[in-house]
Structures are given as structure tokens and as C-alpha cells.
Coordinates of C-alpha atoms in Angstrom, one line a residue:
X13 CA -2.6 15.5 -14.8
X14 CA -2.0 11.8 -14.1
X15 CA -5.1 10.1 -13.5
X16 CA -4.8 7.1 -10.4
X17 CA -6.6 3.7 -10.8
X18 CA -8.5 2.3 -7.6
X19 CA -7.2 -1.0 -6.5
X20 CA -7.3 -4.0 -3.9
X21 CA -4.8 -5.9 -2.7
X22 CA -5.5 -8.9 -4.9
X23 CA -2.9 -11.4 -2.7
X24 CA 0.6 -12.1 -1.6
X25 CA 2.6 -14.7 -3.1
X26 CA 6.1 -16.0 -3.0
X27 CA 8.3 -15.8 -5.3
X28 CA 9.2 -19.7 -6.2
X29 CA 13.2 -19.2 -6.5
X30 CA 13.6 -16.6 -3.6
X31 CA 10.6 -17.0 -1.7
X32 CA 10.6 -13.3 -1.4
X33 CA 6.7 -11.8 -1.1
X34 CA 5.1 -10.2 -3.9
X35 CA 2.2 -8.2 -3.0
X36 CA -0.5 -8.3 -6.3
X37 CA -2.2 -5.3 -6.8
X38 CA -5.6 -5.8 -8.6
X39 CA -7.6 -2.8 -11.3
X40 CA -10.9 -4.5 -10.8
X41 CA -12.7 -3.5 -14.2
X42 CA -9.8 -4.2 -16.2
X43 CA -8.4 -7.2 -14.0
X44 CA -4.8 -5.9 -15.1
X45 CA -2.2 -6.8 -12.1
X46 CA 0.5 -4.9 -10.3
X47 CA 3.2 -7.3 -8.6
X48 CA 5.5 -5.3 -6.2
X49 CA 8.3 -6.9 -4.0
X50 CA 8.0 -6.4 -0.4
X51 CA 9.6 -7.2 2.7
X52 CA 8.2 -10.6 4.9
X53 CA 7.4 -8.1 8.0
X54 CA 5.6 -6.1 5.8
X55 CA 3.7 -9.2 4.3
X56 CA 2.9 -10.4 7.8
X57 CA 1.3 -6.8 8.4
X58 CA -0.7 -6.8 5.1
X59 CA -1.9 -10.2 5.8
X60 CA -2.9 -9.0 9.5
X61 CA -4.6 -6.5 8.5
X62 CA -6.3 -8.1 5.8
X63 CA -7.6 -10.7 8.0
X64 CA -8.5 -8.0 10.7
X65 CA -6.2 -9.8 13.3
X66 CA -5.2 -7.3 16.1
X67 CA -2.9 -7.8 18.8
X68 CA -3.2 -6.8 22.1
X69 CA -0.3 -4.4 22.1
X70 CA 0.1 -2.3 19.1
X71 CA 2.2 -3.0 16.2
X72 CA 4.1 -0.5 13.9
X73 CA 1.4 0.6 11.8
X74 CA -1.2 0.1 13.8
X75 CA 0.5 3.0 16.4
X76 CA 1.1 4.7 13.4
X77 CA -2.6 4.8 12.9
X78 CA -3.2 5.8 16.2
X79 CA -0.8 8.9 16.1
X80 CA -2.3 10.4 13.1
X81 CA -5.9 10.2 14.8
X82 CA -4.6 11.0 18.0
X83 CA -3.8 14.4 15.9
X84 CA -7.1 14.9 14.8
X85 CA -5.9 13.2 11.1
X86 CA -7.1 10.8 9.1
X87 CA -5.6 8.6 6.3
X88 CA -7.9 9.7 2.8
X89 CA -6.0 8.0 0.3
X90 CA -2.0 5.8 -0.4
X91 CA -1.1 6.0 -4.1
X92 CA 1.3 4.3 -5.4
X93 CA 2.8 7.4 -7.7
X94 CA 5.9 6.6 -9.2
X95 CA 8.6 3.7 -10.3
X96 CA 12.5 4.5 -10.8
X97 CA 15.2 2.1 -11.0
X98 CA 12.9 -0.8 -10.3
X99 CA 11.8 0.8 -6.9
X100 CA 8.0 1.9 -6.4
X101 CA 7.5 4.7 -4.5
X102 CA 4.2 5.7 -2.7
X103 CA 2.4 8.5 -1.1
X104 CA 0.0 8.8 1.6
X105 CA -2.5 11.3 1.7
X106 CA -3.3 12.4 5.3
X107 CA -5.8 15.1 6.0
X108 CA -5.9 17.0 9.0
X109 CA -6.6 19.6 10.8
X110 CA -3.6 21.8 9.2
X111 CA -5.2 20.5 5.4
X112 CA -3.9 17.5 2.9
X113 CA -0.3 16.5 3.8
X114 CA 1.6 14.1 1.2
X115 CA 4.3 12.1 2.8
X116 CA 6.8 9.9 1.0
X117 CA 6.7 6.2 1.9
X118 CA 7.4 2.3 0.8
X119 CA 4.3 1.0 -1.1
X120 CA 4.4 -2.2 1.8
X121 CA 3.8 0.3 4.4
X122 CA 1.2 3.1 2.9
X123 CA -0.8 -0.6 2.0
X124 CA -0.4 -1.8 5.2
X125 CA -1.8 1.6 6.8
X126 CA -4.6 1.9 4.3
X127 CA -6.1 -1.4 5.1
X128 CA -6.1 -0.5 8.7
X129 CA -7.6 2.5 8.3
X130 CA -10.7 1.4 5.5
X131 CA -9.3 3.7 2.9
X132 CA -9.0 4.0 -0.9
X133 CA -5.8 2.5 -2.5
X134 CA -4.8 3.6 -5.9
X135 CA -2.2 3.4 -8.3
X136 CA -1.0 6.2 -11.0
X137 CA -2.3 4.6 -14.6
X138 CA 1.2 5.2 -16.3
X139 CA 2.4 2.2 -14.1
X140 CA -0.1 0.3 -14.9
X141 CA 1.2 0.8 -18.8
X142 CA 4.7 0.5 -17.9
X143 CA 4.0 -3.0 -16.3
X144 CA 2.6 -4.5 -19.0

């Protein structure tokens, strides 16, 4: 079974040549980081959320957020689960009242969801290994 590691989002940075975001994924107790590419308008979302800034009318995933709790759901957990061809993949955990559901998504956006909704982000240890 693959164990996950519990992280934070340790920054966002720009890549010096491209300028293209990296989003810095932090293991606390073994201070080991996880850079992943990500689009600016998911940045700007990160670093919204981050910094608690809401908007009067709601943006992408914050109406996201209110759809699944509009359903009676709740966002438990976004894992960052697997790497192929250079391209992370993620999953977010939503439970319900139909049980767990696991749906497929960008690593940007199931980060960008779980800071909004206060819950755990976690990354499968393999990619940890892989990375460094």
C-alpha cells in the first residue's frame, strides 16, 4: 500500500528563465521539497487562498467549494498520487453523503481547493524518492 506524506504549501516561486510558477511543496519533518509547475491563474488562486483574500463574487474554486457543501460533501483529503511523463496527477477525496468519492484533478487545483476548505494535503512518498 503506498503510504502519503502530509505537506504544506511551502511557497510559489518563479521560475528565473520563464517566469513560469512553481508551487513548493514542503514534508515538514524531513524538510524534503516538491516543486511542481503550475499555471499563473492557478498561482493567483493558491496565493488567495493562502492569504484568506475573498472576493465578493465567487471565484472558480471557491464555487466549487460551495457546490460540494451545497451537496451535503466535504473535502477530507487532495493527494498528489502519481507522476507520468513529467505531469503530476492528483486526487481529491470528497466525502459525502453517498461515501468517499475520488475524482481525478490538476495538483494547482485540488491545492487550491484544499486550502479553502482547511484540509489535509499529502503527497504519495514514492514521489518524494523519485524527486530526489
Amino acid at each position: 500500500m503506498k503510504k502519503n506524506i502530509n505537506v504544506e504549501v511551502n511557497s510559489i516561486r518563479l521560475e528565473e528563465n520563464t517566469e513560469t510558477p512553481i508551487m513548493l511543496l514542503l514534508d515538514p519533518n524531513s524538510q524534503k521539497v516538491l516543486p511542481i509547475w503550475i499555471g499563473t491563474i492557478e498561482a493567483v488562486s493558491i496565493a488567495y487562498a493562502q492569504e484568506g483574500i475573498k472576493h465578493p463574487r465567487p471565484q472558480t474554486h471557491d464555487l466549487i467549494i460551495d457546490i460540494i457543501e451545497s451537496l451535503n460533501g466535504n473535502i477530507d483529503e487532495v493527494v498528489i498520487s502519481d507522476l507520468h511523463d513529467n505531469t503530476y496527477f492528483a486526487e481529491i477525496i470528497i466525502l459525502g453523503d453517498q461515501g468517499k468519492v475520488s475524482l481525478s484533478a490538476r495538483p494547482s487545483d485540488a491545492i487550491a481547493l484544499a486550502l479553502r476548505a482547511n484540509t489535509t494535503i499529502s503527497v504519495n512518498e514514492d514521489l518524494f524518492l523519485n524527486n530526489s
